[in-house]
Coordinates of C-alpha atoms in Angstrom, one line a residue:
Chain A
X291 CA -17.6 1.6 23.2
X292 CA -18.8 1.8 26.7
X293 CA -21.9 3.7 27.7
X294 CA -19.8 6.2 30.0
X295 CA -17.4 6.8 27.1
X296 CA -20.5 7.4 24.9
X297 CA -21.5 10.2 27.3
X298 CA -18.4 11.7 28.0
X299 CA -18.3 15.4 27.5
X300 CA -15.5 17.7 26.1
X301 CA -16.0 21.4 27.4
X302 CA -14.2 22.6 24.3
X303 CA -12.4 21.9 21.3
X304 CA -10.1 24.3 19.4
X305 CA -9.8 23.7 15.5
X306 CA -6.8 25.4 13.6
X307 CA -7.5 26.0 10.1
X308 CA -11.0 26.6 10.4
X309 CA -11.3 28.2 6.5
X310 CA -9.9 24.9 4.9
X311 CA -12.5 22.3 3.8
X312 CA -11.5 19.9 6.4
X313 CA -11.7 22.5 9.3
X314 CA -15.3 23.6 7.9
X315 CA -16.7 20.1 7.9
X316 CA -15.1 19.0 11.1
X317 CA -16.3 22.3 12.7
X318 CA -20.0 21.3 11.9
X319 CA -19.5 18.1 12.7
X320 CA -18.4 19.3 15.9
X321 CA -21.4 21.5 16.6
X322 CA -23.8 18.7 15.8
X323 CA -22.0 16.4 18.4
X324 CA -23.7 16.9 21.8
X325 CA -20.7 15.6 23.4
X326 CA -18.7 18.7 22.6
X327 CA -19.5 21.9 24.7
X328 CA -18.0 24.9 22.7
X329 CA -16.0 24.9 19.4
X330 CA -13.2 27.6 19.2
X331 CA -12.5 27.7 15.4
X332 CA -9.2 29.4 14.4
X333 CA -8.6 31.1 10.9
X334 CA -6.3 33.5 9.3
X335 CA -9.0 35.2 7.4
X336 CA -12.0 37.2 8.8
X337 CA -15.1 35.2 10.2
X338 CA -17.2 36.1 7.0
X339 CA -14.7 35.0 4.5
X340 CA -13.9 32.0 6.2
X341 CA -16.9 30.4 7.8
X342 CA -20.5 30.9 6.6
X343 CA -22.0 30.0 9.9
X344 CA -19.1 31.7 11.9
X345 CA -21.9 33.3 14.4
X346 CA -23.6 29.8 15.2
X347 CA -24.4 29.1 18.6
X348 CA -21.6 27.2 20.7
X349 CA -19.0 28.3 18.2
X350 CA -16.4 31.3 18.5
X351 CA -14.4 32.1 15.6
X352 CA -10.9 33.9 16.2
X353 CA -8.7 35.1 13.4
X354 CA -5.1 34.6 14.2
X355 CA -2.0 34.4 12.3
X356 CA -0.4 31.2 13.8
X357 CA 3.1 32.3 12.4
X358 CA 3.1 34.7 15.1
X359 CA 3.8 33.0 18.4
X360 CA 2.6 35.8 20.5
X361 CA -0.8 35.9 18.9
X362 CA -0.8 32.0 19.5
X363 CA -0.1 32.6 23.1
X364 CA -2.9 35.0 23.7
X365 CA -5.3 32.7 21.9
X366 CA -4.6 29.7 23.9
X367 CA -4.2 31.8 27.5
X368 CA -7.1 34.1 26.2
X369 CA -10.3 32.8 24.8
X370 CA -9.3 29.1 24.8
X371 CA -8.8 29.2 28.7
X372 CA -11.9 31.2 28.9
X373 CA -13.9 28.4 27.3
X374 CA -12.2 25.5 28.9
X375 CA -10.8 24.0 25.7
X376 CA -9.8 20.3 26.4
X377 CA -8.6 19.5 22.7
X378 CA -6.7 21.1 20.0
X379 CA -7.2 19.8 16.7
X380 CA -4.4 21.2 14.3
X381 CA -5.0 21.1 10.8
X382 CA -3.3 24.3 9.4
X383 CA -0.6 23.9 7.2
X384 CA 0.1 25.4 3.6
X385 CA -2.0 23.7 1.1
X386 CA 0.1 24.4 -2.0
X387 CA 3.3 22.9 -3.1
X388 CA 4.3 26.0 -4.8
X389 CA 4.1 27.8 -1.5
X390 CA 7.9 27.7 -0.3
X391 CA 10.1 29.7 2.0
X392 CA 10.6 30.6 5.7
X393 CA 7.2 31.8 6.1
X394 CA 5.8 28.6 5.1
X395 CA 8.2 26.6 7.2
X396 CA 7.0 28.8 10.1
X397 CA 3.5 28.0 9.6
X398 CA 3.8 24.3 8.9
X399 CA 6.3 23.6 11.5
X400 CA 7.1 26.4 13.9
X401 CA 3.5 27.0 14.3
X402 CA 3.1 23.1 15.3
X403 CA 5.8 23.1 17.8
X404 CA 4.9 26.5 19.6
X405 CA 1.3 25.2 19.7
X406 CA 2.4 21.8 21.5
X407 CA 4.7 23.9 23.7
X408 CA 1.9 26.2 25.1
X409 CA -0.6 23.4 25.2
X410 CA 1.7 21.5 27.5
X411 CA 1.7 24.3 30.3
X412 CA -2.0 25.3 29.5
X413 CA -4.2 25.0 32.6
X414 CA -7.2 23.2 30.6
X415 CA -5.9 21.6 27.3
X416 CA -5.0 17.7 28.0
X417 CA -5.0 16.6 24.2
X418 CA -3.5 17.8 21.1
X419 CA -4.4 16.2 17.8
X420 CA -2.1 16.5 14.7
X421 CA -3.7 15.9 11.2
X422 CA -0.8 14.6 9.3
X423 CA -0.2 13.0 6.0
X424 CA 0.5 9.8 4.3
X425 CA 3.0 11.7 2.2
X426 CA 5.3 11.4 5.2
X427 CA 5.8 7.7 4.2
X428 CA 8.2 6.7 1.9
X429 CA 7.1 4.8 -1.2
X430 CA 9.5 2.5 -3.0
X431 CA 9.5 -0.8 -5.1
X432 CA 11.4 -2.5 -2.0
X433 CA 9.1 -1.3 0.5
X434 CA 6.0 -2.8 2.0
X435 CA 2.8 -1.8 0.0
X436 CA 0.5 -2.0 2.7
X437 CA 1.9 1.0 4.8
X438 CA 1.9 0.4 8.8
X439 CA 2.9 3.1 11.3
X440 CA 6.2 2.2 11.6
X441 CA 6.6 2.2 8.0
X442 CA 10.0 4.2 7.0
X443 CA 9.3 8.1 6.5
X444 CA 10.4 9.9 3.7
X445 CA 13.5 11.8 4.9
X446 CA 15.3 12.1 1.3
X447 CA 17.4 15.0 1.3
X448 CA 15.8 15.9 -2.3
X449 CA 12.3 15.6 -1.0
X450 CA 10.7 19.0 -1.4
X451 CA 9.7 21.5 1.4
X452 CA 6.0 20.6 1.3
X453 CA 7.0 17.1 2.5
X454 CA 10.1 17.9 4.6
X455 CA 7.8 20.3 6.6
X456 CA 5.1 17.6 6.7
X457 CA 7.5 15.0 8.1
X458 CA 9.3 17.5 10.5
X459 CA 6.1 18.6 12.0
X460 CA 4.9 14.9 12.2
X461 CA 8.4 13.9 14.1
X462 CA 8.2 16.8 16.4
X463 CA 4.8 15.5 17.7
X464 CA 5.8 11.9 17.7
X465 CA 9.0 12.8 19.6
X466 CA 6.8 14.7 22.2
X467 CA 4.6 11.7 22.8
X468 CA 5.5 10.4 26.6
X469 CA 7.9 13.4 27.2
X470 CA 4.7 15.7 27.2
X471 CA 2.2 15.4 29.8
X472 CA -0.6 16.3 26.6
X473 CA -2.1 13.2 25.0
X474 CA -0.7 13.4 21.6
X475 CA -2.4 12.0 18.5
X476 CA -1.1 12.2 15.1
X477 CA -3.3 11.2 12.4
X478 CA -1.5 10.3 9.1
X479 CA -4.4 10.6 6.5
X480 CA -4.5 9.4 3.2
X481 CA -5.0 11.9 0.1
X482 CA -8.5 13.9 0.6
X483 CA -9.5 14.1 -3.1
X484 CA -11.2 17.4 -2.7
X485 CA -11.1 20.8 -3.9
X486 CA -9.0 23.2 -1.4
X487 CA -7.1 20.6 0.5
X488 CA -3.9 20.7 -0.9
X489 CA -4.5 17.8 -2.7
X490 CA -1.9 17.0 -5.4
X491 CA -3.9 14.3 -7.3
X492 CA -7.2 16.3 -7.4
X493 CA -4.9 19.0 -9.2
X494 CA -3.7 16.7 -11.3
X495 CA -7.0 15.4 -12.3
X496 CA -8.1 18.5 -13.3
X497 CA -6.8 18.3 -16.9
X498 CA -9.1 16.5 -19.4
X499 CA -6.0 14.5 -20.3
X500 CA -3.8 13.1 -17.7
X501 CA -0.5 11.6 -18.3
X502 CA 1.0 8.6 -16.4
X503 CA 4.2 6.8 -16.7
X504 CA 4.0 3.6 -19.3
X505 CA 4.2 0.3 -17.8
X506 CA 3.2 1.2 -14.1
X507 CA -0.3 1.4 -12.7
X508 CA 0.1 1.8 -8.6
X509 CA -2.5 1.3 -6.3
X510 CA -3.7 4.5 -4.5
X511 CA -5.7 5.0 -1.5
X512 CA -8.1 8.0 -1.1
X513 CA -10.1 9.3 1.5
X514 CA -13.6 11.4 1.7
X515 CA -13.7 14.5 3.3
X516 CA -16.2 12.9 5.4
X517 CA -14.2 10.1 6.5
X518 CA -11.5 12.3 7.4
X519 CA -13.4 14.6 9.7
X520 CA -15.0 11.4 11.3
X521 CA -11.6 10.4 12.0
X522 CA -10.5 13.7 14.0
X523 CA -14.1 13.4 15.7
X524 CA -13.0 10.2 16.9
X525 CA -9.7 11.5 18.2
X526 CA -11.4 13.9 20.2
X527 CA -13.1 11.4 22.1
X528 CA -10.6 8.8 22.5
X529 CA -8.4 8.1 25.7
X530 CA -5.6 6.9 23.4
X531 CA -2.5 8.3 22.3
X532 CA 0.1 7.5 19.5
X533 CA 0.2 7.4 15.4
X534 CA -2.3 6.3 13.6
X535 CA -2.8 5.9 9.7
X536 CA -6.2 7.2 8.6
X537 CA -7.2 5.4 5.3
X538 CA -10.0 6.1 3.1
X539 CA -12.6 3.7 1.4
X540 CA -11.5 4.0 -2.0
X541 CA -8.5 1.6 -3.0
X542 CA -7.7 1.8 -6.7
X543 CA -5.1 1.7 -9.5
X544 CA -4.3 5.2 -10.7
X545 CA -5.9 4.3 -14.3
X546 CA -9.1 3.5 -12.8
X547 CA -8.9 6.7 -10.7
X548 CA -8.4 8.7 -13.9
X549 CA -11.3 6.8 -15.5
X550 CA -13.3 7.3 -12.7
X551 CA -12.8 10.8 -12.5
X552 CA -13.9 11.2 -16.3
X553 CA -10.5 11.9 -17.8
X554 CA -8.4 10.4 -20.6
X555 CA -5.5 8.5 -19.1
X556 CA -2.6 8.4 -21.6
X557 CA 0.8 6.4 -20.7
X558 CA 3.8 8.0 -21.9
X559 CA 7.4 7.1 -21.5
X560 CA 8.4 8.2 -17.9
X561 CA 11.0 10.4 -19.1
X562 CA 8.2 12.5 -20.6
X563 CA 6.5 13.0 -17.2
X564 CA 8.7 15.8 -15.6
X565 CA 8.9 18.0 -18.7
X566 CA 5.2 17.6 -19.4
X567 CA 4.0 18.5 -16.1
X568 CA 6.7 21.4 -16.0
X569 CA 4.9 23.0 -18.9
X570 CA 1.6 22.6 -17.5
X571 CA 2.4 24.3 -14.2
X572 CA 4.6 27.1 -15.9
X573 CA 1.7 27.8 -18.5
X574 CA -1.6 26.6 -16.7
X575 CA -0.3 27.7 -13.0
X576 CA -1.3 24.2 -11.8
X577 CA 0.1 23.0 -8.6
X578 CA 0.7 19.4 -9.3
X579 CA 4.5 18.4 -9.4
X580 CA 5.4 15.3 -10.8
X581 CA 8.9 15.3 -9.0
X582 CA 7.1 15.2 -5.6
X583 CA 4.6 12.3 -6.9
X584 CA 6.9 10.6 -9.1
X585 CA 7.6 7.2 -6.6
X586 CA 3.5 6.9 -6.0
X587 CA 3.2 6.9 -9.7
X588 CA 5.2 3.7 -9.9
X589 CA 4.9 2.0 -6.7
X590 CA 2.0 1.3 -4.9
X591 CA 1.4 2.3 -1.0
X592 CA -1.8 1.9 0.7
X593 CA -2.3 3.0 4.5
X594 CA -3.0 -0.1 6.6
X595 CA -5.7 1.1 9.2
X596 CA -6.0 -1.2 11.3
X597 CA -4.7 0.3 14.4
X598 CA -7.2 3.1 13.9
X599 CA -9.8 0.8 13.7
X600 CA -9.0 -1.0 16.9
X601 CA -7.9 1.6 18.9
X602 CA -9.9 4.7 17.6
X603 CA -12.9 3.0 16.2
X604 CA -12.5 4.5 13.1
X605 CA -13.5 2.8 10.0
X606 CA -13.8 4.3 6.6
X607 CA -17.1 4.4 5.2
X608 CA -17.8 7.1 3.2
X609 CA -16.3 6.2 -0.4
X610 CA -15.5 9.3 -2.8
X611 CA -18.5 10.5 -5.1
X612 CA -16.6 9.8 -8.4
X613 CA -18.0 12.1 -11.3
X614 CA -18.7 9.1 -13.5
X615 CA -20.1 6.5 -11.0
Chain B
X566 CA -12.6 4.8 -20.6
X567 CA -10.2 2.1 -19.9
X568 CA -9.5 -0.1 -22.8
X569 CA -7.5 -3.0 -21.2
X570 CA -10.1 -4.3 -18.9
X571 CA -12.8 -4.3 -21.3
X572 CA -10.6 -6.3 -23.7
X573 CA -9.5 -8.6 -20.9
X574 CA -13.0 -9.6 -20.2
X575 CA -14.1 -10.0 -23.8
X576 CA -11.1 -12.4 -23.9
X577 CA -11.9 -14.4 -20.7
X578 CA -15.5 -14.4 -22.1
X579 CA -14.3 -15.8 -25.4
X580 CA -11.3 -18.2 -24.3
X581 CA -13.1 -19.5 -21.0
X582 CA -16.2 -21.9 -20.6
X583 CA -19.1 -20.5 -18.8
X584 CA -18.5 -23.1 -15.6
X585 CA -15.0 -21.7 -15.5
X586 CA -16.0 -18.3 -15.8
X587 CA -18.6 -18.7 -12.8
X588 CA -16.0 -20.4 -10.8
X589 CA -13.8 -17.5 -10.7
X590 CA -17.0 -15.6 -9.1
X591 CA -16.0 -17.6 -5.9
X592 CA -12.5 -16.6 -5.9
X593 CA -10.9 -15.8 -2.5
X594 CA -9.4 -12.3 -2.2
X595 CA -9.8 -9.4 -0.2
X596 CA -11.6 -6.8 -2.4
X597 CA -11.0 -3.2 -1.2
X598 CA -14.2 -2.0 -3.3
X599 CA -13.2 -1.5 -6.6
X600 CA -12.4 -5.0 -7.7
X601 CA -8.6 -4.9 -6.7
X602 CA -7.1 -5.6 -3.5
X603 CA -4.6 -3.6 -1.9
X604 CA -1.7 -5.1 -3.7
X605 CA -3.4 -4.7 -7.0
X606 CA -4.9 -8.3 -7.6
X607 CA -7.9 -8.4 -9.7
X608 CA -10.0 -11.1 -10.2
X609 CA -10.7 -10.8 -14.1
X610 CA -7.1 -10.6 -14.3
X611 CA -6.7 -13.9 -12.4
X612 CA -9.5 -15.4 -15.0
X613 CA -7.4 -13.8 -17.8
X614 CA -3.9 -15.0 -16.4
X615 CA -5.5 -18.6 -16.3
X616 CA -6.5 -18.2 -19.8
X617 CA -3.1 -16.8 -21.0
X618 CA -1.1 -19.6 -19.2
X619 CA -3.2 -22.4 -20.4
X620 CA -1.6 -23.3 -23.9
X621 CA 1.8 -23.4 -21.8
X622 CA 0.3 -25.7 -19.0
X623 CA -1.8 -27.8 -21.1
X624 CA -0.3 -28.0 -24.7
X625 CA 3.8 -27.0 -24.1
X626 CA 4.8 -28.2 -20.6
X627 CA 1.8 -30.6 -20.4
X628 CA 1.7 -30.4 -16.5
X629 CA 1.2 -33.2 -14.5
X630 CA 0.5 -32.7 -10.6
X631 CA -0.4 -34.4 -7.6
X632 CA -0.9 -33.8 -4.0
X633 CA -3.4 -31.0 -4.1
X634 CA -5.1 -32.1 -0.9
X635 CA -2.0 -30.6 1.1
X636 CA -3.0 -27.3 0.0
X637 CA -5.4 -25.6 2.7
X638 CA -8.7 -24.6 1.2
X639 CA -8.8 -21.5 3.5
X640 CA -6.4 -19.7 5.9
X641 CA -2.7 -18.8 5.7
X642 CA -0.2 -21.0 4.2
X643 CA 3.5 -20.6 2.8
X644 CA 4.1 -22.9 -0.5
X645 CA 7.8 -23.5 -0.8
X646 CA 9.4 -24.5 -4.1
X647 CA 12.4 -25.4 -6.0
X648 CA 13.4 -22.5 -8.4
X649 CA 14.9 -22.8 -11.8
X650 CA 14.9 -22.2 -15.4
X651 CA 16.2 -18.8 -16.3
X652 CA 12.6 -17.5 -17.0
X653 CA 10.5 -18.1 -14.2
X654 CA 7.8 -20.3 -16.0
X655 CA 7.8 -22.7 -12.9
X656 CA 6.4 -20.0 -11.1
X657 CA 3.6 -18.9 -13.6
X658 CA 2.8 -23.1 -13.7
X659 CA 2.6 -23.6 -10.0
X660 CA 0.2 -20.4 -9.9
X661 CA -2.1 -21.9 -12.9
X662 CA -2.3 -25.3 -11.1
X663 CA -3.3 -23.9 -8.0
X664 CA -6.0 -21.6 -9.4
X665 CA -6.9 -24.4 -11.8
X666 CA -7.0 -27.2 -9.2
X667 CA -8.1 -25.6 -5.7
X668 CA -11.8 -25.4 -5.0
X669 CA -13.1 -22.8 -4.2
X670 CA -10.1 -21.0 -6.2
X671 CA -7.5 -20.0 -4.5
X672 CA -4.4 -17.9 -5.6
X673 CA -0.9 -18.4 -4.5
X674 CA 0.6 -15.1 -4.2
X675 CA 4.2 -15.3 -5.7
X676 CA 6.7 -13.2 -3.6
X677 CA 9.0 -12.0 -5.8
X678 CA 12.5 -10.5 -5.8
X679 CA 12.6 -6.6 -5.1
X680 CA 13.5 -5.8 -8.8
X681 CA 10.1 -7.5 -10.2
X682 CA 8.0 -4.4 -9.2
X683 CA 10.2 -1.9 -11.1
X684 CA 10.4 -4.0 -14.2
X685 CA 7.7 -1.7 -16.4
X686 CA 4.5 -3.9 -17.5
X687 CA 5.7 -7.0 -16.2
X688 CA 5.6 -5.7 -12.6
X689 CA 2.0 -4.4 -13.0
X690 CA 1.0 -7.4 -14.8
X691 CA 2.4 -9.8 -12.2
X692 CA 0.7 -7.5 -9.4
X693 CA -2.7 -8.1 -11.1
X694 CA -2.4 -11.7 -11.0
X695 CA -1.3 -11.7 -7.3
X696 CA 2.5 -11.2 -7.2
X697 CA 4.0 -9.3 -4.6
X698 CA 7.6 -7.5 -3.8
X699 CA 9.7 -9.3 -1.7
X700 CA 9.4 -7.2 1.4
X701 CA 8.9 -8.8 4.7
X702 CA 6.0 -6.3 5.5
X703 CA 4.2 -7.6 2.2
X704 CA 4.2 -11.3 3.1
X705 CA 3.4 -10.6 6.5
X706 CA 0.3 -8.7 5.9
X707 CA -0.7 -11.2 3.4
X708 CA -0.5 -14.2 5.9
X709 CA -2.3 -12.0 8.4
X710 CA -5.3 -11.8 5.8
X711 CA -5.0 -15.5 5.4
X712 CA -3.6 -15.6 2.2
X713 CA -1.4 -18.4 0.4
X714 CA 2.1 -17.5 -0.2
X715 CA 4.3 -18.9 -3.0
X716 CA 8.0 -18.5 -2.2
X717 CA 11.1 -19.9 -3.6
X718 CA 13.8 -19.6 -1.0
X719 CA 16.3 -20.1 -3.4
X720 CA 15.6 -16.5 -5.0
X721 CA 17.7 -15.3 -8.0
X722 CA 20.5 -17.8 -7.4
X723 CA 18.1 -20.7 -7.9
X724 CA 16.8 -19.3 -11.4
X725 CA 20.1 -18.5 -12.3
X726 CA 21.6 -21.9 -11.7
X727 CA 24.1 -23.3 -14.3
X728 CA 22.6 -26.4 -16.1
X729 CA 25.3 -28.6 -14.3
X730 CA 23.8 -27.6 -10.9
X731 CA 20.1 -29.0 -11.9
X732 CA 18.0 -30.2 -9.1
X733 CA 20.6 -29.0 -6.7
X734 CA 18.9 -26.8 -4.2
X735 CA 21.1 -23.5 -3.9
X736 CA 21.4 -21.6 -0.8
X737 CA 18.1 -22.2 1.3
X738 CA 16.9 -18.8 2.9
X739 CA 15.1 -18.7 6.0
X740 CA 12.6 -15.9 5.6
X741 CA 9.7 -18.2 4.9
X742 CA 10.4 -20.2 7.9
X743 CA 10.4 -17.0 10.1
X744 CA 7.3 -16.0 8.7
X745 CA 5.5 -19.2 8.9
X746 CA 6.4 -19.5 12.6
X747 CA 5.3 -15.9 13.2
X748 CA 2.1 -16.5 11.5
X749 CA 1.2 -19.9 12.8
X750 CA 1.1 -20.8 9.2
X751 CA 2.0 -24.5 7.6
X752 CA 4.5 -24.6 5.2
X753 CA 3.5 -27.0 2.1
X754 CA 6.6 -28.1 0.3
X755 CA 6.3 -28.5 -3.6
X756 CA 8.6 -29.7 -6.2
X757 CA 8.7 -28.8 -9.9
X758 CA 10.4 -31.4 -12.1
X759 CA 11.2 -30.2 -15.8
X760 CA 11.8 -26.7 -15.2
X761 CA 15.6 -27.6 -14.5
X762 CA 15.9 -28.6 -18.1
X763 CA 13.8 -26.1 -20.2
X764 CA 16.4 -23.7 -20.9
X765 CA 20.0 -25.0 -20.0
X766 CA 21.6 -22.0 -19.0
X767 CA 25.3 -21.9 -19.6
X768 CA 26.5 -18.2 -18.7
X769 CA 25.1 -14.7 -18.0
X770 CA 25.6 -11.2 -18.7
X771 CA 25.6 -9.0 -15.6
X772 CA 23.3 -5.8 -16.3
X773 CA 22.5 -2.9 -14.2
X774 CA 19.1 -2.3 -16.2
X775 CA 15.5 -1.7 -14.5
X776 CA 16.2 -3.7 -11.7
X777 CA 17.4 -7.0 -13.4
X778 CA 20.3 -8.5 -11.7
X779 CA 21.6 -10.2 -15.0
X780 CA 20.5 -11.6 -18.5
X781 CA 20.8 -15.2 -18.7
X782 CA 22.6 -17.2 -21.7
X783 CA 20.6 -19.8 -22.5
X784 CA 21.3 -22.9 -25.1
X785 CA 17.8 -22.0 -26.8
X786 CA 16.2 -18.7 -27.0
X787 CA 12.5 -20.4 -25.7
X788 CA 11.8 -23.0 -23.4
X789 CA 11.9 -26.4 -24.6
X790 CA 9.0 -28.6 -24.3
X791 CA 9.7 -30.0 -21.5
X792 CA 7.0 -32.0 -19.2
X793 CA 6.5 -30.4 -15.8
X794 CA 5.6 -32.5 -13.1
X795 CA 4.5 -30.5 -10.0
X796 CA 4.2 -32.3 -6.6
X797 CA 3.1 -31.1 -3.2
X798 CA 3.9 -33.0 -0.2
X799 CA 2.2 -33.1 3.2
X800 CA 2.6 -29.5 5.1
X801 CA 5.7 -29.3 7.6
X802 CA 3.6 -28.5 10.9
X803 CA 5.0 -25.0 11.8
X804 CA 2.5 -24.3 14.1
X805 CA 2.8 -27.7 15.9
X806 CA 6.5 -27.5 16.4
X807 CA 7.2 -23.9 17.1
X808 CA 5.5 -21.1 19.0
X809 CA 5.2 -17.8 17.3
X810 CA 7.7 -16.2 19.9
X811 CA 10.1 -18.5 18.6
X812 CA 10.5 -16.7 15.3
X813 CA 13.1 -14.3 17.1
X814 CA 15.2 -17.4 17.9
X815 CA 17.6 -17.9 14.9
X816 CA 18.4 -21.6 15.7
X817 CA 14.7 -22.7 15.9
X818 CA 14.3 -20.6 12.3
X819 CA 17.2 -22.5 10.8
X820 CA 16.1 -25.7 12.0
X821 CA 12.6 -25.2 10.6
X822 CA 14.1 -24.1 7.3
X823 CA 16.0 -27.1 7.2
X824 CA 13.1 -29.1 7.4
X825 CA 11.2 -27.6 4.6
X826 CA 14.5 -28.0 2.5
X827 CA 14.4 -31.7 3.4
X828 CA 11.0 -32.1 2.4
X829 CA 11.3 -30.3 -1.1
X830 CA 14.5 -32.4 -1.4
X831 CA 12.6 -35.5 -0.7
X832 CA 9.7 -34.3 -3.3
X833 CA 12.6 -33.6 -6.0
X834 CA 13.9 -37.0 -5.5
X835 CA 10.3 -38.7 -5.8
X836 CA 9.7 -36.8 -8.8
X837 CA 13.0 -37.6 -10.6
X838 CA 12.5 -41.2 -9.9
X839 CA 8.9 -41.6 -11.1
X840 CA 9.1 -39.4 -14.3
X841 CA 9.5 -41.5 -17.4
X842 CA 11.6 -38.9 -19.5
X843 CA 12.4 -35.2 -19.7
X844 CA 9.9 -34.9 -22.5

C-alpha cells in the first residue's frame, strides 16, 4: 500500500448494527484508527443499552429503526451530512433464524435497498459496504469446495427466509454496482463463531452433545470477530468495489470443530438429525435449524479469499480462541 | 475427544517404519492450519492410506511400476490414465504408487465423479486421502495451488466397461486437456495393466441410491490377484504446444486430448506386450 493511501483520511463512517458484536468491535477499531475522522453509530436500542462507550470522543450514537424509511432519510440527511460521512457500513440484519415475517424482511432487505438509494443522492457519502454472508452460496456435492465469488448462490425456493433475505439484499447491492455512482462493496463473510452474531453453528455447539450425520465430515471455515472487523475496516480505506469473500483463519472438519469446542460429537443416521434438532429447538429454545444447514453438514464449502487478499489487502490472521486449545 | 484420529495415529505408528513415518513429515500439501487442506486432505490419513493399501499393493496385486522420473516433483501436473475394474482399485494403486515412490512424497489428487462425495464414509475417507469431486472449480483450484491431479478421462464408462472391451479406451473426455492448457500444466500419461482383468464384468444393475450410477455384476465377488503394471510416460508438453488462451478453442482442446489419448494407448500397448502373463 502506498504512503499516500496509508494517510488518506475519511471524514466520517456510519456503522449500522452498532449493538451487535461485530458493530461494536468495528466501532472500537474505527475510533482507534486515526485515518477516520468521526464515527456515526446507528443502533435500534438506546445508547446506554447498545454501546458501553457511546459517549466517546469522535463518536456519535443515534438510535434509529432502519425499517422506517423516513427515519433513515433523516439520519442520512441530518447527522450523517453534518458530520460529512463518506462511508456507510451496513451490518444490521436480523440475527435469529426464528425471526421471520414482513418486519424482518423490511429490516434485512428493504432497509438495505433504501439505504443504498438514499446514499446514492447523498452529498457526502461515496461508498457503501454491505456485510453479507457465506450462507448466500449454495453448497452441494457437485459444486466446487473452494467457493469463489462467482459460485452459484442459494436461490432454492425451499430456502428459509433467513437465507432468502440475505441473498436478496446481497443481490440488490450487486445489481447496483456500476449503475450507481456509489462505490459498492459486498463482503461475504464466513461464519463468525461468536455469541450474538446469529451464528447457527455457535448455537449448535452450545449443547454438550452435538449430533452430526453419520458418514460425513465436511470442511468448514470460520472467521473470528477480530478478522471480520479487520475486513470491514479494510473496506473503508480501499478504492476498489465489487464482491469479496472474507474467509477466516480456521478451516477444519465439523468433527474437529465439535471436539475443539469441548463437545461430544455423535454421528447418527442422517434421517435422525431433523427430528432431533426440531425437538431441541422446541423444548430448549435453541435457534439452530438443521434443515437450514443440512447441505453444509454433508458437503464441504470453504471461501476462497484470494480476491480479498489481492484487492483489499485482507488476510485472515486471527484464529478463533477454541475453548480446548 | 475424537477417537478416530488417535486410532489412525496408533495404527500408523504400529504399521509403518520410523523412516517411512518421517518421510510423511515432508508431504507437500497446503495445510490450512489444523492439519487439513481446504479440500479435506490430512497428512496422517495419507500415511494411514499408504498403510491400508500396502497389502493390496505388495501382496495381492504385486504392483510393478516404471517411469516415475516423468512425474514432476513439484508444481502442477495432470496424470491421465485408463480406467477399469468395476471397483476402482486402479486409482488406489496409482495413488499408492505415487505416494510411495515420489520424493518428497506427493499425493496425486484423484478427481472422482460427482456422485462419490455423496457416498457416506467413502466420500469422507477418500477426501482425507486427497480425492476431490469432479467439478471444474475443484480441479482448477488444485492446479492453481500447484497440485498433481489424477484424472481418468474415461470416467464411469471406463470402470463399467464389459470384459470384452478390456484395454479399449472408452470415450476420452476432454476436460483434462482444457484444464492443462489453461493452467500451463504438463500432462503425464499413465497406463494400468492388470486392472482390466481383475473383476470381469458381465452386466450391471441400474440403481438410484446414494448417487451410485449402477451395481456391477462381476464373475468374481472379489478382485482376482492379477499383477498390476503401472507405466508412466513422458509428459505431453501442453505448455509448450498451447497457450493458456487456447483453452477456449474447442479444436485445440480436442487436439490436445487426442495427444494424451494416443500417449496412453501407446503405453497400454507397451505394457501388454511386455507383461509375461495376467497373474
